[in-house]
Short mmCIF file of C-alpha atoms in Angstrom, two decimals:
data_model
loop_
_atom_site.label_atom_id
_atom_site.label_comp_id
_atom_site.label_asym_id
_atom_site.label_seq_id
_atom_site.Cartn_x
_atom_site.Cartn_y
_atom_site.Cartn_z
CA MET O 828 0.00 0.00 0.00
CA THR O 829 1.44 3.35 -1.01
CA LYS O 830 1.91 6.19 1.46
CA LYS O 831 -0.66 8.32 -0.35
CA LEU O 832 -3.24 5.54 -0.19
CA LEU O 833 -2.47 4.95 3.48
CA ILE O 834 -3.08 8.62 4.30
CA ARG O 835 -6.37 8.51 2.41
CA GLU O 836 -7.51 5.41 4.29
CA LEU O 837 -6.50 7.01 7.59
CA ALA O 838 -8.42 10.17 6.77
CA GLN O 839 -11.53 8.16 5.94
CA LEU O 840 -11.18 6.25 9.19
CA ILE O 841 -10.90 9.45 11.21
CA PHE O 842 -13.94 10.85 9.39
CA LEU O 843 -16.00 7.77 10.23
CA VAL O 844 -14.92 7.93 13.86
CA LEU O 845 -15.97 11.57 14.06
CA LEU O 846 -19.34 10.71 12.56
CA SER O 847 -19.83 8.00 15.15
CA VAL O 848 -19.27 10.44 18.00
CA PRO O 849 -22.68 11.90 18.86
CA CYS O 850 -23.26 15.59 18.98
CA LEU O 851 -23.82 15.19 22.70
CA LEU O 852 -20.11 15.80 23.14
CA ARG O 853 -21.08 19.46 23.22
CA ALA O 854 -23.59 19.46 26.02
CA ASP O 855 -25.25 22.64 27.22
CA ASP O 856 -24.36 23.92 30.65
CA LEU O 857 -26.81 25.63 32.98
CA MET O 858 -25.90 29.17 31.92
CA THR O 859 -26.30 28.33 28.24
CA ILE O 860 -29.76 26.93 28.92
CA PHE O 861 -30.66 30.00 30.97
CA GLU O 862 -29.53 32.39 28.22
CA ILE O 863 -31.73 30.51 25.76
CA ALA O 864 -34.64 30.68 28.20
CA LEU O 865 -34.20 34.44 28.54
CA GLN O 866 -34.86 34.76 24.83
CA ASN O 867 -37.63 32.20 24.47
CA ASP O 868 -39.59 31.75 27.71
CA PRO O 869 -43.16 32.95 27.05
CA ILE O 870 -43.95 33.54 30.73
CA LEU O 871 -41.06 35.99 31.10
CA LYS O 872 -41.99 37.70 27.84
CA GLN O 873 -45.54 38.07 29.12
CA ALA O 874 -44.28 39.78 32.29
CA GLU O 875 -42.04 42.02 30.19
CA ALA O 876 -44.97 43.08 28.01
CA LYS O 877 -47.08 43.85 31.09
CA GLN O 878 -44.24 45.95 32.47
CA SER O 879 -44.09 47.97 29.26
CA ALA O 880 -47.87 48.38 29.28
CA ALA O 881 -47.83 49.63 32.88
CA GLY O 882 -45.23 52.23 31.93
CA GLU O 883 -47.81 53.89 29.70
CA SER O 884 -50.11 54.55 32.66
CA ARG O 885 -47.93 57.46 33.79
CA ASN O 886 -47.94 58.99 30.32
CA GLN O 887 -51.72 58.79 30.35
CA GLY O 888 -51.84 60.32 33.83
CA LEU O 889 -49.67 63.25 32.79
CA ALA O 890 -51.70 63.78 29.62
CA GLN O 891 -54.74 64.71 31.72
CA PHE O 892 -52.98 67.89 32.91
CA PHE O 893 -52.48 69.22 29.39
CA PRO O 894 -55.13 71.09 27.40
CA THR O 895 -57.52 69.31 25.11
CA ILE O 896 -57.97 70.96 21.72
CA LYS O 897 -60.68 69.87 19.31
CA ALA O 898 -61.56 71.20 15.89
CA ALA O 899 -64.77 70.67 13.97
CA GLY O 900 -66.02 71.84 10.62
CA SER O 901 -68.90 71.34 8.27
CA SER O 902 -69.89 72.47 4.81
CA GLY O 903 -73.03 71.65 2.90
CA ARG O 904 -75.60 72.70 0.38
CA GLU O 905 -78.80 74.04 1.90
CA TRP O 906 -82.22 74.95 0.54
CA ARG O 907 -84.36 77.56 2.26
CA HIS O 908 -88.07 78.03 1.58
CA ASN O 909 -89.26 81.54 2.46
CA LYS O 910 -92.82 82.35 3.40
CA LYS O 911 -94.05 85.43 1.58
CA THR O 912 -94.82 88.45 3.72
CA ARG O 913 -94.86 92.15 3.09
CA LEU O 914 -91.44 92.43 4.74
CA ASN O 915 -89.64 89.81 2.63
CA SER O 916 -91.64 89.93 -0.59
CA PHE O 917 -88.53 90.85 -2.49
CA TYR O 918 -86.81 87.52 -1.44
CA PRO O 919 -87.20 84.54 -3.73
CA SER O 920 -89.49 81.83 -2.44
CA THR O 921 -86.64 79.28 -2.52
CA GLN O 922 -82.98 79.96 -1.78
CA GLU O 923 -80.10 77.61 -2.48
CA TYR O 924 -76.70 78.31 -0.91
CA TRP O 925 -73.58 76.86 0.75
CA ASN O 926 -73.34 76.94 4.53
CA SER O 927 -69.87 76.45 6.08
CA ASN O 928 -68.93 76.34 9.76
CA PHE O 929 -65.61 75.88 11.53
CA SER O 930 -64.81 75.81 15.24
CA VAL O 931 -61.88 75.19 17.60
CA ASN O 932 -62.46 74.42 21.29
CA LEU O 933 -59.83 74.34 24.03
CA THR O 934 -60.26 72.92 27.53
CA GLN O 935 -57.51 73.28 30.13
CA PRO O 936 -58.17 71.42 33.40
CA LEU O 937 -57.58 73.65 36.42
CA PHE O 938 -58.84 71.44 39.22
CA HIS O 939 -59.62 67.73 38.79
CA TRP O 940 -58.72 65.91 41.99
CA ASP O 941 -59.01 62.50 40.33
CA HIS O 942 -56.24 63.46 37.88
CA TRP O 943 -53.77 63.89 40.74
CA VAL O 944 -54.78 60.61 42.31
CA GLN O 945 -54.50 58.76 38.99
CA LEU O 946 -50.99 60.18 38.48
CA SER O 947 -49.97 58.90 41.90
CA GLN O 948 -51.71 55.60 41.17
CA SER O 949 -49.66 55.17 37.99
CA ASP O 950 -46.47 55.14 40.08
CA ASN O 951 -47.80 52.13 42.00
CA GLN O 952 -48.86 50.43 38.78
CA ILE O 953 -45.35 50.84 37.37
CA ALA O 954 -43.75 49.63 40.63
CA GLN O 955 -46.08 46.62 40.72
CA ALA O 956 -45.27 45.64 37.14
CA GLU O 957 -41.53 46.14 37.68
CA ALA O 958 -41.57 43.95 40.81
CA ALA O 959 -43.64 41.32 39.01
CA TYR O 960 -41.18 41.25 36.11
CA GLN O 961 -38.14 40.97 38.37
CA ALA O 962 -39.89 38.25 40.36
CA GLU O 963 -40.63 36.34 37.16
CA LEU O 964 -36.99 36.73 36.09
CA GLN O 965 -35.83 35.14 39.33
CA ASN O 966 -38.56 32.54 39.03
CA LEU O 967 -37.19 31.69 35.59
CA MET O 968 -33.80 31.02 37.17
CA VAL O 969 -35.46 28.62 39.60
CA ARG O 970 -37.58 26.94 36.91
CA VAL O 971 -34.59 26.44 34.63
CA THR O 972 -32.44 25.09 37.47
CA GLU O 973 -35.18 22.75 38.66
CA ALA O 974 -35.93 21.46 35.16
CA TYR O 975 -32.20 21.07 34.47
CA PHE O 976 -31.66 19.05 37.66
CA ASN O 977 -34.76 16.97 36.96
CA VAL O 978 -33.17 15.94 33.66
CA LEU O 979 -29.91 15.10 35.44
CA ALA O 980 -31.76 13.09 38.10
CA ALA O 981 -33.66 11.21 35.40
CA GLN O 982 -30.40 10.50 33.57
CA ASP O 983 -28.81 9.21 36.77
CA ASN O 984 -31.85 7.07 37.49
CA LEU O 985 -31.70 5.54 34.02
CA GLN O 986 -27.97 4.91 34.33
CA PHE O 987 -28.38 3.28 37.75
CA THR O 988 -31.25 1.16 36.43
CA VAL O 989 -29.18 -0.04 33.47
CA SER O 990 -26.26 -0.85 35.78
CA GLU O 991 -28.58 -2.71 38.14
CA LYS O 992 -30.03 -4.66 35.22
CA GLU O 993 -26.55 -5.65 34.06
CA ALA O 994 -25.59 -6.74 37.57
CA ILE O 995 -28.75 -8.82 37.94
CA ALA O 996 -28.18 -10.28 34.46
CA ASN O 997 -24.80 -11.53 35.68
CA GLN O 998 -26.45 -13.00 38.77
CA LEU O 999 -29.04 -14.67 36.55
CA ASP O 1000 -26.35 -16.23 34.36
CA GLN O 1001 -24.49 -17.48 37.42
CA ALA O 1002 -27.69 -18.85 38.91
CA LYS O 1003 -28.46 -20.80 35.74
CA GLN O 1004 -24.95 -22.22 35.64
CA ARG O 1005 -25.09 -23.22 39.30
CA PHE O 1006 -28.49 -24.80 38.83
CA ASP O 1007 -27.24 -26.76 35.83
CA VAL O 1008 -24.55 -28.35 37.99
CA GLY O 1009 -26.93 -28.89 40.91
CA ILE O 1010 -25.45 -26.37 43.33
CA ILE O 1011 -28.58 -24.25 43.87
CA PRO O 1012 -32.30 -24.95 43.59
CA ILE O 1013 -34.48 -23.74 40.74
CA THR O 1014 -36.11 -21.20 43.06
CA ASP O 1015 -32.92 -19.12 43.02
CA VAL O 1016 -33.08 -19.00 39.23
CA TYR O 1017 -36.70 -17.89 39.40
CA GLU O 1018 -35.82 -15.17 41.92
CA ALA O 1019 -33.02 -13.86 39.68
CA GLN O 1020 -35.24 -14.01 36.60
CA ALA O 1021 -38.04 -12.11 38.34
CA ALA O 1022 -35.59 -9.45 39.52
CA TYR O 1023 -34.17 -9.12 36.01
CA ASP O 1024 -37.62 -8.76 34.46
CA GLN O 1025 -38.46 -6.07 36.99
CA THR O 1026 -35.34 -4.07 36.12
CA VAL O 1027 -36.24 -4.30 32.42
CA ALA O 1028 -39.60 -2.74 33.23
CA ASN O 1029 -37.88 -0.16 35.44
CA GLU O 1030 -35.52 0.73 32.61
CA LEU O 1031 -38.42 1.42 30.26
CA GLU O 1032 -40.07 3.61 32.88
CA ALA O 1033 -36.80 5.44 33.58
CA ALA O 1034 -36.23 6.11 29.88
CA ASN O 1035 -39.75 7.47 29.53
CA ASN O 1036 -39.28 9.69 32.58
CA LEU O 1037 -36.06 11.07 31.09
CA ASP O 1038 -37.88 11.99 27.90
CA ASN O 1039 -40.63 13.68 29.92
CA GLN O 1040 -38.14 15.71 31.95
CA LYS O 1041 -36.37 16.83 28.79
CA GLU O 1042 -39.71 17.92 27.35
CA ALA O 1043 -40.37 19.96 30.49
CA LEU O 1044 -37.05 21.76 29.99
CA LEU O 1045 -37.73 22.26 26.29
CA GLU O 1046 -41.08 23.84 27.19
CA ILE O 1047 -39.14 26.61 28.94
CA ILE O 1048 -36.35 27.21 26.43
CA GLY O 1049 -38.31 26.55 23.24
CA THR O 1050 -35.68 24.54 21.35
CA ASN O 1051 -35.94 21.13 19.74
CA THR O 1052 -33.19 19.24 21.57
CA VAL O 1053 -31.23 19.66 24.77
CA GLN O 1054 -28.23 17.94 26.31
CA VAL O 1055 -27.03 18.72 29.81
CA ASN O 1056 -23.80 18.54 31.76
CA SER O 1057 -23.59 16.35 34.84
CA LEU O 1058 -22.96 17.41 38.41
CA GLY O 1059 -19.37 16.75 39.46
CA GLN O 1060 -18.44 14.58 42.42
CA THR O 1061 -17.20 17.56 44.43
CA LEU O 1062 -20.09 19.38 46.07
CA PRO O 1063 -19.35 21.87 48.86
CA LEU O 1064 -22.08 21.75 51.51
CA LYS O 1065 -22.74 25.12 53.15
CA LYS O 1066 -25.37 26.02 55.69
CA PRO O 1067 -27.49 29.13 55.13
CA GLU O 1068 -25.90 32.43 56.05
CA PRO O 1069 -27.17 34.14 58.18
CA ALA O 1070 -27.75 31.09 60.32
CA GLU O 1071 -30.87 32.44 62.09
CA LEU O 1072 -34.14 31.59 60.37
CA SER O 1073 -35.72 34.75 61.80
CA LYS O 1074 -33.24 36.88 59.83
CA TRP O 1075 -34.35 35.23 56.60
CA ASP O 1076 -38.00 35.87 57.51
CA GLU O 1077 -37.30 39.56 58.16
CA ASN O 1078 -35.33 39.99 54.96
CA ALA O 1079 -38.00 38.24 52.91
CA GLU O 1080 -40.80 40.46 54.24
CA ALA O 1081 -38.75 43.55 53.42
CA THR O 1082 -37.33 42.61 50.03
CA ASN O 1083 -39.39 39.81 48.49
CA LEU O 1084 -40.55 40.93 45.06
CA SER O 1085 -43.89 39.14 45.25
CA ILE O 1086 -44.67 41.02 48.47
CA ILE O 1087 -43.61 44.31 46.88
CA ALA O 1088 -45.83 43.62 43.87
CA ALA O 1089 -48.80 42.72 46.10
CA PHE O 1090 -48.27 45.86 48.22
CA ASN O 1091 -48.32 48.13 45.18
CA GLU O 1092 -51.38 46.32 43.88
CA MET O 1093 -53.05 47.09 47.21
CA GLU O 1094 -52.04 50.77 46.91
CA VAL O 1095 -53.57 50.93 43.44
CA SER O 1096 -56.84 49.65 44.91
CA ARG O 1097 -56.68 52.09 47.83
CA LYS O 1098 -56.20 55.07 45.52
CA ALA O 1099 -59.03 53.84 43.35
CA ILE O 1100 -61.32 54.65 46.30
CA ASP O 1101 -60.18 58.29 46.22
CA ILE O 1102 -60.75 58.40 42.49
CA GLN O 1103 -64.34 57.26 42.91
CA ARG O 1104 -64.94 59.63 45.83
CA SER O 1105 -63.78 62.53 43.67
CA GLY O 1106 -67.04 62.09 41.78
CA HIS O 1107 -68.58 64.27 44.53
CA LEU O 1108 -66.05 67.07 44.01
CA PRO O 1109 -66.40 70.02 41.64
CA LYS O 1110 -64.27 70.28 38.51
CA LEU O 1111 -62.89 73.57 37.22
CA ASP O 1112 -61.70 74.10 33.64
CA LEU O 1113 -60.45 76.97 31.53
CA VAL O 1114 -62.39 76.90 28.26
CA GLY O 1115 -61.87 78.81 25.06
CA ALA O 1116 -63.55 78.67 21.68
CA TYR O 1117 -63.25 80.14 18.22
CA GLY O 1118 -65.87 79.76 15.51
CA ALA O 1119 -66.31 80.95 11.94
CA THR O 1120 -69.46 80.88 9.79
CA ASP O 1121 -69.84 81.54 6.08
CA ASN O 1122 -73.42 81.60 4.81
CA ASN O 1123 -74.06 82.70 1.23
CA SER O 1124 -77.78 83.06 1.65
CA SER O 1125 -79.62 86.27 1.01
CA PHE O 1126 -79.13 87.14 4.68
CA GLY O 1127 -75.37 87.03 4.10
CA LEU O 1128 -74.34 85.54 7.47
CA ARG O 1129 -70.56 85.59 7.63
CA GLY O 1130 -68.28 86.16 10.58
CA ASP O 1131 -66.43 84.62 13.51
CA THR O 1132 -66.72 84.42 17.29
CA GLN O 1133 -64.20 84.05 20.12
CA SER O 1134 -64.76 83.23 23.76
CA ILE O 1135 -62.68 82.39 26.83
CA GLY O 1136 -63.62 81.78 30.43
CA VAL O 1137 -63.76 79.30 33.28
CA GLN O 1138 -66.27 76.51 33.64
CA LEU O 1139 -67.26 74.99 36.96
CA ASN O 1140 -69.06 71.65 37.07
CA VAL O 1141 -70.59 70.66 40.39
CA PRO O 1142 -72.10 67.16 40.59
CA LEU O 1143 -75.38 67.15 42.46
CA PHE O 1144 -76.97 63.76 41.95
CA GLU O 1145 -76.18 60.74 39.78
CA GLY O 1146 -78.66 58.25 41.12
CA GLY O 1147 -76.24 56.89 43.73
CA ALA O 1148 -73.72 55.68 41.14
CA VAL O 1149 -70.80 57.50 42.76
CA ASN O 1150 -71.50 55.96 46.16
CA SER O 1151 -71.89 52.53 44.59
CA ARG O 1152 -68.58 52.79 42.72
CA THR O 1153 -66.89 53.97 45.91
CA ARG O 1154 -68.19 50.97 47.84
CA GLN O 1155 -67.09 48.67 45.02
CA ALA O 1156 -63.58 50.14 45.12
CA SER O 1157 -63.53 49.69 48.92
CA PHE O 1158 -64.37 46.00 48.59
CA GLU O 1159 -61.64 45.58 45.98
CA TYR O 1160 -59.21 47.28 48.35
CA GLU O 1161 -60.13 44.82 51.11
CA ALA O 1162 -59.52 41.96 48.69
CA ALA O 1163 -56.12 43.40 47.80
CA LYS O 1164 -55.20 43.67 51.50
CA GLU O 1165 -56.11 40.04 52.06
CA ASN O 1166 -54.10 39.06 49.00
CA LEU O 1167 -51.06 40.85 50.44
CA MET O 1168 -51.47 38.95 53.69
CA ALA O 1169 -51.75 35.67 51.79
CA VAL O 1170 -48.59 36.45 49.81
CA LYS O 1171 -46.68 37.27 53.00
CA ARG O 1172 -47.72 33.99 54.60
CA SER O 1173 -46.84 32.06 51.46
CA VAL O 1174 -43.40 33.69 51.31
CA LYS O 1175 -42.79 32.91 54.98
CA ARG O 1176 -43.65 29.26 54.34
CA GLN O 1177 -41.32 29.19 51.34
CA VAL O 1178 -38.50 30.67 53.42
CA ASN O 1179 -38.99 28.11 56.18
CA ASN O 1180 -39.26 25.21 53.75
CA ALA O 1181 -36.14 26.16 51.80
CA TYR O 1182 -34.12 26.91 54.94
CA ARG O 1183 -35.00 23.65 56.69
CA SER O 1184 -34.67 21.66 53.47
CA ILE O 1185 -31.07 22.85 53.05
CA LEU O 1186 -30.17 21.67 56.54
CA THR O 1187 -31.96 18.38 55.93
CA ASN O 1188 -30.27 17.95 52.55
CA ILE O 1189 -26.82 18.44 54.07
CA SER O 1190 -27.44 15.82 56.77
CA ARG O 1191 -29.12 13.52 54.28
CA ILE O 1192 -26.22 13.72 51.80
CA GLU O 1193 -23.71 12.82 54.51
CA ALA O 1194 -25.90 9.95 55.69
CA LEU O 1195 -26.48 8.63 52.17
CA LYS O 1196 -22.76 8.67 51.43
CA ALA O 1197 -22.31 6.34 54.38
CA THR O 1198 -25.32 4.31 53.23
CA VAL O 1199 -23.81 3.77 49.77
CA THR O 1200 -20.56 2.56 51.34
CA SER O 1201 -22.25 0.27 53.85
CA ALA O 1202 -24.66 -1.09 51.23
CA ALA O 1203 -21.75 -1.94 48.94
CA SER O 1204 -20.01 -3.70 51.85
CA ALA O 1205 -23.19 -5.61 52.67
CA LEU O 1206 -23.47 -6.71 49.03
CA GLU O 1207 -19.89 -7.98 49.04
CA ALA O 1208 -20.56 -9.86 52.26
CA SER O 1209 -23.73 -11.42 50.82
CA GLU O 1210 -21.89 -12.49 47.68
CA ALA O 1211 -19.16 -14.05 49.80
CA GLY O 1212 -21.76 -15.77 51.97
CA PHE O 1213 -23.53 -17.05 48.87
CA GLU O 1214 -20.31 -18.68 47.73
CA VAL O 1215 -20.07 -20.67 50.94
CA GLY O 1216 -23.78 -21.41 51.10
CA ILE O 1217 -24.84 -19.26 54.05
CA ARG O 1218 -26.66 -16.65 51.95
CA THR O 1219 -29.27 -17.10 49.23
CA MET O 1220 -29.87 -15.48 45.86
CA VAL O 1221 -32.68 -13.49 47.46
CA ASP O 1222 -30.16 -11.95 49.87
CA ILE O 1223 -27.87 -10.89 47.03
CA LEU O 1224 -30.69 -9.39 44.99
CA SER O 1225 -31.98 -7.51 48.03
CA GLU O 1226 -28.53 -6.06 48.75
CA GLN O 1227 -28.14 -5.02 45.12
CA ARG O 1228 -31.43 -3.15 45.27
CA ASN O 1229 -30.24 -1.42 48.44
CA VAL O 1230 -27.01 -0.31 46.74
CA TYR O 1231 -28.73 1.26 43.76
CA ARG O 1232 -31.52 2.73 45.88
CA ALA O 1233 -28.90 4.47 48.02
CA LYS O 1234 -27.13 5.78 44.91
CA ARG O 1235 -30.39 7.15 43.50
CA ASP O 1236 -31.28 8.81 46.79
CA LEU O 1237 -27.82 10.36 47.08
CA SER O 1238 -28.02 11.67 43.52
CA ARG O 1239 -31.44 13.24 44.14
CA ALA O 1240 -30.36 14.72 47.49
CA ARG O 1241 -27.40 16.50 45.86
CA TYR O 1242 -29.67 18.14 43.30
CA ASP O 1243 -32.24 19.03 45.96
CA TYR O 1244 -29.56 20.73 48.06
CA LEU O 1245 -28.49 23.00 45.20
CA LEU O 1246 -32.07 23.71 44.18
CA ASN O 1247 -33.13 24.64 47.72
CA THR O 1248 -30.10 26.94 47.99
CA ILE O 1249 -31.35 28.74 44.90
CA LYS O 1250 -34.92 28.83 46.22
CA LEU O 1251 -33.87 30.30 49.56
CA LYS O 1252 -32.16 33.21 47.82
CA GLN O 1253 -35.25 33.67 45.68
CA THR O 1254 -37.42 34.12 48.78
CA VAL O 1255 -35.43 37.24 49.73
CA SER O 1256 -35.22 38.28 46.07
CA ASN O 1257 -31.43 38.10 46.23
CA LEU O 1258 -31.05 35.58 43.42
CA THR O 1259 -28.76 36.70 40.58
CA GLN O 1260 -27.05 35.19 37.58
CA THR O 1261 -23.89 35.02 39.70
CA ASP O 1262 -25.62 32.38 41.82
CA LEU O 1263 -26.40 30.36 38.70
CA GLU O 1264 -22.80 30.71 37.58
CA GLN O 1265 -21.63 29.29 40.90
CA VAL O 1266 -23.91 26.28 40.44
CA ASN O 1267 -22.82 26.01 36.82
CA SER O 1268 -19.17 25.78 37.92
CA LEU O 1269 -20.02 22.50 39.68
CA LEU O 1270 -21.13 20.87 36.42
CA VAL O 1271 -18.85 18.80 34.22
CA ALA O 1272 -19.19 18.05 30.52
CA ASN O 1273 -20.69 14.72 29.47
CA LEU O 1274 -18.71 12.67 27.00
CA THR O 1275 -21.31 9.98 26.60
CA ASN O 1276 -24.85 9.90 25.40
CA LYS O 1277 -27.03 9.08 28.32
#
């Protein structure tokens, strides 16, 4: 074989190898997924649109303090039928002429109490929408992290299930061989076969769950495929700082964005009462008008008029509508107050849950690490006992299940610890992209297709 031909064959071989390597070699880390979600998540975009819409409320409030100018005009052909008298006998009985009118009216509000209240109300509407948007942005961080870790947990579960199936398959092969030579009874073979069949079913369920978790992540980011990096073995375990739960409760009540949004929503409702009550107050306007008329009839009406002055409107009676609208606004204000209280209680529960869950996760991770080690030792002891006839196949299969159950629980506990750390910061609205970057630094690239 010539050197040139050898190089060509080598190039083709390398090309085939590269084709065989799946595109999963370039998995997406948490920050990459979050950046995609920022662009595509419809819930965040909805909050952003509402924020922009709320910003227009102040422009509308300011517009009420400026003058309103309206112009109107008309022109048309008219026919006039004159009744004959001694005074107008010289006029024709029928006149046909053009009649044109033009007018400009100006109204400048001088005192409208509801305009001032609405301007103040717009500030609360903007603050409420801004807080809601920022809350949704932090919620997106949590949703992405949770969906990302759910995919990782599902991948781990599938991998553990496959490994357990392979281990039981080996036990099944050994059981059949031992039965063939009369060392063990047929019941051990049946036990191993039943355990193997169960792991096959578990593998199908685990694969389906992985697909479902990926779909949940895709729902957020809006892309067709997603591959994720795995969590590394090194995971620093840190308790919440500050250590006092009461400090977290105080900070959450002062800074939580959902509470801020609910408070401003309540203020909007409170000021709506003043707006409705202003229906009893007088309104004062500066009004001006200019009009021009051109009438080509025999009377020859042509000229213009100007006027300027102040106009006072005093409401006297509207059938009780003002009082009814005021009561309605009062009820809506009471509802908004109760909603604020409900939000505060919900946030307090979230703080307590996340805080205690972190402490539980830390203890649970340490305990499960020991469980994995002890379960592996128990499995080795059972296998050794099986060799000398003091343990049965049922014992080995039971210990194998314990090993993989402990591994699954440890895997889930690690993800839960990180997720609860993120959630605790969300409760005090102190969650930033820097926190996601810290979590992202704990991930390692996958080199296999799980």
